[in-house]
Short mmCIF file of C-alpha atoms in Angstrom, two decimals:
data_model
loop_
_atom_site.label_atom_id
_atom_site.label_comp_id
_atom_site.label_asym_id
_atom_site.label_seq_id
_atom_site.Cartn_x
_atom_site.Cartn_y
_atom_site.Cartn_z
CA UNK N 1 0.00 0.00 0.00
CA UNK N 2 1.40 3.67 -0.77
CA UNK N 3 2.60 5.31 2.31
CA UNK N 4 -0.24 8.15 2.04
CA UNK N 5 -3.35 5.94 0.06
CA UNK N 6 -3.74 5.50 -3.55
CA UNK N 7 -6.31 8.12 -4.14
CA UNK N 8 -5.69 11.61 -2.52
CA UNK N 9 -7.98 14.55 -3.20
CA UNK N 10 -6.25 18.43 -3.09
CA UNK N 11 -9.22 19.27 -1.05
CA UNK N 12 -11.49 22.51 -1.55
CA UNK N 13 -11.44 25.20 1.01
CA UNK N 14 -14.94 26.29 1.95
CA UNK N 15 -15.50 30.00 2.64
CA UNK N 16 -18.69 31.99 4.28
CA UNK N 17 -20.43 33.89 1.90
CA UNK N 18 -18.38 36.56 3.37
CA UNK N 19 -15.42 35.19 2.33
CA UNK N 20 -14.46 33.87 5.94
CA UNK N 21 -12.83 30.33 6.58
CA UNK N 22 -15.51 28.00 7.28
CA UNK N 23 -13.93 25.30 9.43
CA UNK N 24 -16.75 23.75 10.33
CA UNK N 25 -17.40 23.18 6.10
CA UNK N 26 -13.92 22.05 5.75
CA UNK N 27 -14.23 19.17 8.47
CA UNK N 28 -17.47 18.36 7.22
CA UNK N 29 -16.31 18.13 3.82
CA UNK N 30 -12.91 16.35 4.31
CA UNK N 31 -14.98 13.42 5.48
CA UNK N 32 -17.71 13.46 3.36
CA UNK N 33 -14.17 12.93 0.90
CA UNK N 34 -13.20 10.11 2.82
CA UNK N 35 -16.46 8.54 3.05
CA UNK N 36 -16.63 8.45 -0.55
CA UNK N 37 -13.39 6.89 -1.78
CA UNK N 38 -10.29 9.36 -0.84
CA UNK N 39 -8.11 7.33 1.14
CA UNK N 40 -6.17 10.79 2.11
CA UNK N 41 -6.89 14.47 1.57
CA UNK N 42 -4.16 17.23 0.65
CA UNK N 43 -5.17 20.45 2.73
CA UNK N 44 -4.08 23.68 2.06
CA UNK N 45 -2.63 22.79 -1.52
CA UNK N 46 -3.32 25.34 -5.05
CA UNK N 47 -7.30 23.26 -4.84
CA UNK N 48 -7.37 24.64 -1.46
CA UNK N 49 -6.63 28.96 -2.54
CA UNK N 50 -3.19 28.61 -0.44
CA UNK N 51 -2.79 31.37 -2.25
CA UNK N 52 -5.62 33.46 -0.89
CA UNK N 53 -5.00 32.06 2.50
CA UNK N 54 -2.90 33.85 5.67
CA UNK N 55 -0.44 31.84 7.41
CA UNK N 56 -2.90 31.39 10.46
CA UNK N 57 -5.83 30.50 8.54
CA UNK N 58 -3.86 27.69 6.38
CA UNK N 59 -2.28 26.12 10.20
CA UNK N 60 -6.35 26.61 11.33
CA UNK N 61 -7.72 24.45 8.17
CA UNK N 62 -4.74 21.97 8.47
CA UNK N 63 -5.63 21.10 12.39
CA UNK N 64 -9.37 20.69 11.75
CA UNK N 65 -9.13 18.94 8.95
CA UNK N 66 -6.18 16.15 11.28
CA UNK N 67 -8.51 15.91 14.07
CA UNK N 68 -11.79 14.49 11.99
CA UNK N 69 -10.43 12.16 9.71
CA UNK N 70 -9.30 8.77 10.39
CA UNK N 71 -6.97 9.36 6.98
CA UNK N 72 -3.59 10.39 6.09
CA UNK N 73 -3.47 14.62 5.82
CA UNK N 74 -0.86 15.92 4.03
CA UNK N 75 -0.59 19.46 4.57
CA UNK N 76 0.77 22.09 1.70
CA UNK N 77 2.90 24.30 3.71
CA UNK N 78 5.13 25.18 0.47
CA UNK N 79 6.09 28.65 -0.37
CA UNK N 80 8.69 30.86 -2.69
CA UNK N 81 9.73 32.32 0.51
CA UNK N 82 12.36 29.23 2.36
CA UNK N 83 11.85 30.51 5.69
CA UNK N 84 7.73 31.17 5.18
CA UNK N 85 7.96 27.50 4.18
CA UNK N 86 10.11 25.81 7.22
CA UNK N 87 7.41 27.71 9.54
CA UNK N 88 4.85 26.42 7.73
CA UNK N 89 5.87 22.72 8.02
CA UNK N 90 6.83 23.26 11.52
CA UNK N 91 3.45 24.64 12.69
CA UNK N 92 1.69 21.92 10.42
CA UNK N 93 3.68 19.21 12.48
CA UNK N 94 2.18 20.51 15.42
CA UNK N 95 -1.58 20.26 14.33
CA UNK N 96 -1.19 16.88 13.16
CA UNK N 97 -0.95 16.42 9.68
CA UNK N 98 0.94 13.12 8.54
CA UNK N 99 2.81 14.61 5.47
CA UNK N 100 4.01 17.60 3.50
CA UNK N 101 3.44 18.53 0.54
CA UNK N 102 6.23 21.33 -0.82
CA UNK N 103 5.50 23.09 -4.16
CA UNK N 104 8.76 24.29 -6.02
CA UNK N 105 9.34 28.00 -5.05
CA UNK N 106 7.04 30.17 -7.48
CA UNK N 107 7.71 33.67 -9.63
CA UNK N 108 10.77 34.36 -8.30
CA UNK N 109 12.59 31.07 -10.29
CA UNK N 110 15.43 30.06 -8.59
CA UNK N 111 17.94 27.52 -9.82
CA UNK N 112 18.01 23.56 -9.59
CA UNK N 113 21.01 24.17 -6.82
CA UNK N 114 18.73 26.85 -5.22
CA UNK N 115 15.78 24.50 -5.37
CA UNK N 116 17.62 21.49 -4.00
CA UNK N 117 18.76 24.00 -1.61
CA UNK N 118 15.34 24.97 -0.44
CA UNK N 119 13.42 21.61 -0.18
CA UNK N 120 16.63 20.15 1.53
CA UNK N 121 16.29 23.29 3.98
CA UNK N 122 12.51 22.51 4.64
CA UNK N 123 12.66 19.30 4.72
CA UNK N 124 14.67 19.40 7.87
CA UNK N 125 12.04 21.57 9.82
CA UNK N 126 10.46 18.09 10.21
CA UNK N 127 10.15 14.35 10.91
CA UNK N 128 7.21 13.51 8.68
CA UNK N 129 7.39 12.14 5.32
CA UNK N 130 7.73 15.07 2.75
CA UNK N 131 6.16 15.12 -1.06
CA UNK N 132 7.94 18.01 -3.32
CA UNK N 133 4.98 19.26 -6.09
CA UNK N 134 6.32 19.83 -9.61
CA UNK N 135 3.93 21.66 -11.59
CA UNK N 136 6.20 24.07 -14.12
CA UNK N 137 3.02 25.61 -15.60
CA UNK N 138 2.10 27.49 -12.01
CA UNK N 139 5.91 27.59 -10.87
CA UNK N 140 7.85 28.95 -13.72
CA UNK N 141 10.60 26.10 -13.03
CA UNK N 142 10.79 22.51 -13.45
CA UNK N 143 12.32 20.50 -10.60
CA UNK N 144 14.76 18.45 -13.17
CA UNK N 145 15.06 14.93 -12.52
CA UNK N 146 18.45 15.28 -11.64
CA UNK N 147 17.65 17.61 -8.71
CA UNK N 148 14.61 15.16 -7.45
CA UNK N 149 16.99 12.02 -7.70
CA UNK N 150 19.86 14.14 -5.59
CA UNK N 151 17.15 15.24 -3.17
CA UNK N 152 15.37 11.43 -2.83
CA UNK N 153 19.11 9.77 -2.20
CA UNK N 154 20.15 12.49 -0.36
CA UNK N 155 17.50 13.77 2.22
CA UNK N 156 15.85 10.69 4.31
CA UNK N 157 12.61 12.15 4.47
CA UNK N 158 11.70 13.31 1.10
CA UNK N 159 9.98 10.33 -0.28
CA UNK N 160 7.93 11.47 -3.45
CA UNK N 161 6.56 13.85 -5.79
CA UNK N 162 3.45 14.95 -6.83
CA UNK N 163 4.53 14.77 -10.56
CA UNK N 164 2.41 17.81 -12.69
CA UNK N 165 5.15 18.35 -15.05
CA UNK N 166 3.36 16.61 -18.13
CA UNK N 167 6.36 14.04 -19.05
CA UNK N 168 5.57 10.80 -18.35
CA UNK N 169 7.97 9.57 -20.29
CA UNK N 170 10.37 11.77 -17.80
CA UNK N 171 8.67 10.39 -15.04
CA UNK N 172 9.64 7.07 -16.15
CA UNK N 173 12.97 7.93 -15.80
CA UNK N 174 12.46 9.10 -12.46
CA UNK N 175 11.30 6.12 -11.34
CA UNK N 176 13.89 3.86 -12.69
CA UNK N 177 17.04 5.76 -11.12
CA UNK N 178 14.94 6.54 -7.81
CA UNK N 179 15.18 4.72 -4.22
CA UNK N 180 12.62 1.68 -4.23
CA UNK N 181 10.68 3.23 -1.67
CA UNK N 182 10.51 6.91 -3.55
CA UNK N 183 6.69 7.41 -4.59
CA UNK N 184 5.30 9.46 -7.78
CA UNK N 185 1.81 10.40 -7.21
CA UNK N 186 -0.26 11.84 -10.14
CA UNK N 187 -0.66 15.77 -10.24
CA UNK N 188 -2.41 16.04 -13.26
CA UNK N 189 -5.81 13.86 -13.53
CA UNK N 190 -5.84 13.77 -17.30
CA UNK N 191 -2.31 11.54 -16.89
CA UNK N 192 -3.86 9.45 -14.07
CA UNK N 193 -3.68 5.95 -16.03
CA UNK N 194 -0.43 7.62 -17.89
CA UNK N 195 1.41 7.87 -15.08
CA UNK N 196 0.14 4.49 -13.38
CA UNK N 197 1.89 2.70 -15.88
CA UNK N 198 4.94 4.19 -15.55
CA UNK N 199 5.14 3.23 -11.94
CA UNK N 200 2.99 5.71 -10.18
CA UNK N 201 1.51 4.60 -6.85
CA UNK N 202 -1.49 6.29 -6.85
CA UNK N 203 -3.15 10.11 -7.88
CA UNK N 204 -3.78 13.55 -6.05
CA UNK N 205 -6.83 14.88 -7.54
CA UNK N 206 -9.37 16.95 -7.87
CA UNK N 207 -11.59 14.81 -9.71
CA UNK N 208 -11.80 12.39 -7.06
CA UNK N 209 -13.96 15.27 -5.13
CA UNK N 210 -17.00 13.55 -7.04
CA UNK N 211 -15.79 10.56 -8.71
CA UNK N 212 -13.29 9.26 -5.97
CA UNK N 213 -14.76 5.81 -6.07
CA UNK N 214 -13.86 5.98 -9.80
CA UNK N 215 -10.59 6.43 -9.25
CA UNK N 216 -10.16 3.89 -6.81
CA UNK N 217 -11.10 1.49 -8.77
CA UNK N 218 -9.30 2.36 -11.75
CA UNK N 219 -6.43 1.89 -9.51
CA UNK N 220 -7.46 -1.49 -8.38
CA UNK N 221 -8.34 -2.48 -11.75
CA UNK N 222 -5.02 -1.44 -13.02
CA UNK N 223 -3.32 -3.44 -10.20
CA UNK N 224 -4.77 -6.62 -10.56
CA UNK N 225 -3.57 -6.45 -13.97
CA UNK N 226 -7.02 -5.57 -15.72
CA UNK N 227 -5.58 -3.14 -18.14
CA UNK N 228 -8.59 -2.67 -20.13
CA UNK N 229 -11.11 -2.25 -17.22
CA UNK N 230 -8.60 0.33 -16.10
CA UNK N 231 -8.53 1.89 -19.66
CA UNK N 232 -12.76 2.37 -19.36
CA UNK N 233 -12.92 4.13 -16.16
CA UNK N 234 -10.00 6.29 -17.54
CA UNK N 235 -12.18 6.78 -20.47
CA UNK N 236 -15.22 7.78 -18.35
CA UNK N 237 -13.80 9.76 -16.36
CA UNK N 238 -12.26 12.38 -19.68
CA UNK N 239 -15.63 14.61 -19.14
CA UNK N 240 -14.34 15.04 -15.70
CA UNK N 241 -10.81 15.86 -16.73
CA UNK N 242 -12.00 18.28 -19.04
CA UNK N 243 -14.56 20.14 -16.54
CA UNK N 244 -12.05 20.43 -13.68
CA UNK N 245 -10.29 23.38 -15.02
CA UNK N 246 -9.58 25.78 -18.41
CA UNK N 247 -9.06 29.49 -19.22
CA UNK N 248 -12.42 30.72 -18.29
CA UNK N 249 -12.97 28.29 -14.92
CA UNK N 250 -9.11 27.37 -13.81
CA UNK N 251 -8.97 24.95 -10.70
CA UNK N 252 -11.01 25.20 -8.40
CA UNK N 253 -13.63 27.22 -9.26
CA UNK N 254 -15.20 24.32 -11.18
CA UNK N 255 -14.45 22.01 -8.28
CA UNK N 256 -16.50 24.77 -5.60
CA UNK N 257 -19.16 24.64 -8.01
CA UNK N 258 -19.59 20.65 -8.28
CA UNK N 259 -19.35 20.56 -4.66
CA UNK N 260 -22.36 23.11 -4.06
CA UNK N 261 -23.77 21.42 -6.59
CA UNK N 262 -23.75 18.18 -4.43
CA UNK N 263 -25.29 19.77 -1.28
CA UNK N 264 -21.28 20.24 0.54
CA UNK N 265 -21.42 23.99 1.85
CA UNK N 266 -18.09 24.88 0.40
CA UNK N 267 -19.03 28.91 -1.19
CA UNK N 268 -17.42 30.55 -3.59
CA UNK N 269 -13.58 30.93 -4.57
CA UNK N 270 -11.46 34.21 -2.69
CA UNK N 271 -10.64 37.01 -5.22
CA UNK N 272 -8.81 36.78 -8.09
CA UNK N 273 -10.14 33.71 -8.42
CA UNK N 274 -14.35 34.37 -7.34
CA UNK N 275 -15.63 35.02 -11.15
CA UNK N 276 -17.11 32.03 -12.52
CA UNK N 277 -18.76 31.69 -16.23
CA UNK N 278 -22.52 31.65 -16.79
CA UNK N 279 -23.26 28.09 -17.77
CA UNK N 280 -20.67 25.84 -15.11
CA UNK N 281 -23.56 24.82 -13.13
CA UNK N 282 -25.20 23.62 -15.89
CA UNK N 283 -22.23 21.80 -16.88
CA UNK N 284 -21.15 20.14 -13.58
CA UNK N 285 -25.06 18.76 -13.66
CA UNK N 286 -24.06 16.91 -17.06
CA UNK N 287 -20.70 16.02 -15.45
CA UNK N 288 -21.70 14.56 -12.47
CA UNK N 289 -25.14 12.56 -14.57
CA UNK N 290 -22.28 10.29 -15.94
CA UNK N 291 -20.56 9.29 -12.62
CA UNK N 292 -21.20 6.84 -10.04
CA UNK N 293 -22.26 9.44 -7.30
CA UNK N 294 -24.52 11.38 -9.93
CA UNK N 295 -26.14 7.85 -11.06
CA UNK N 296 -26.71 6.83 -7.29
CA UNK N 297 -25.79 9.59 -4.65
#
């Protein structure tokens, strides 16, 4: 079994409707998650507006989110800022969260020795397990494979990535030179079944909000060695892929929406990111018809 579950979701952060951290949403929510096929949540990640969220607020969300669920919680505490990030991990220690998620430092670019620098630095701020998140299309900078094989030899408790980078066929390389024990989640939903064939051990998603039993049983399908059952679900699931973000909805806002959509109290997205297009209603409702939950729930 992967050290942190085989299906993750980068949970949602539910708001008031006046734009207020709703904790009692977020607990709420992260086990309706569990309850319907996550066997771990990422907290405070891009899904959950990190962004958008003060230092206090993010620590707040992390803790709640620990004491409810009987699930791993693997807290985003990442930041451009090294020192912002080492007090992030430390305080997320404290709450109880089980792992760390670190995205590569963002706008201000620094090099592969500065990066292997930082997540080294981080890194030590705790004793919990620690997942670095490449995704070069929000960062600016690719963590090269050279840097994450240096870093998963080198620092005992960095053992995976959330791989968003878009190269499978880089990720395969990865995976070949890495330590046995080194784990490659999927970042990027539409690579799920990619990425699971290159040696992935599982997915962080934001699909899995409302198709999370789909994805656990794509998983399970592709480990028993049932290639083409695997192959199906990946093939119903492509509507999903395609709602869960784009230029005129970009992750999360379509996520908020499905979940309101569902009944989960979750509100709107924090400015810049609170404008949604006229029609995404209508088109999580199609979305969700075709999945398990919209067939059944």
């Amino acid at each position: 079994m992967a050290r942190f579950g085989r299906v993750l979701t980068a949970m949602v952060t539910p708001f008031r409707d006046d734009g207020s951290l709703d904790l009692d949403a977020a607990a709420l929510l992260a086990q309706w998650l569990v309850d319907n096929g996550s066997d771990g949540l990422v907290v405070a990640g891009t899904t959950g507006e990190s962004p958008t969220l003060t230092h206090d607020e993010q620590i707040d969300l992390i803790g709640a989110v620990a004491s409810v669920v009987d699930a791993p919680v693997v807290a985003g505490a990442g930041s451009n800022d090294t020192a912002a990030a080492v007090e992030l991990t430390e305080r997320s220690t404290e709450v109880g969260a089980d792992g760390i998620l670190l995205v590569a430092p963002y706008y201000n670019r620094p090099s592969q020795a500065g990066l292997s620098k930082h997540f080294a630095t981080v890194a030590a701020a705790t004793d919990l397990p620690v997942l670095i998140y490449d995704i070069p299309v929000r960062t600016g900078r690719k963590v090269d494979t050279a840097t994450l094989l240096e870093l998963a030899h080198g620092v005992g408790n960095i053992v995976g990535v959330k791989d968003a980078a878009g190269d499978p066929a880089e990720t395969a390389k990865l995976i070949a030179q890495a330590p046995d024990d080194f784990e490659v989640y999927s970042g990027d939903d539409s690579l799920n079944l990619a990425l699971l064939a290159v040696g992935a051990v599982g997915f962080i998603s934001v699909a899995s909000h409302w198709a999370g039993a789909e994805h656990a049983d794509m998983v399970a399908a592709f480990e028993k060695g049932d290639v083409a059952a695997a192959r199906q679900i990946n093939a119903s699931l492509i509507p999903s892929y395609d709602y869960e973000t784009g230029l005129k909805a970009p992750n999360p806002i379509p996520a908020k929406a499905m979940m309101r959509l569902i009944g989960l109290p979750v509100g709107r997205c924090r400015p810049p990111m609170d404008v949604e297009p006229d029609g995404l209603t209508e088109a999580a409702a199609e979305v969700l018809a075709g999945t398990r939950l919209g067939t059944h729930g």
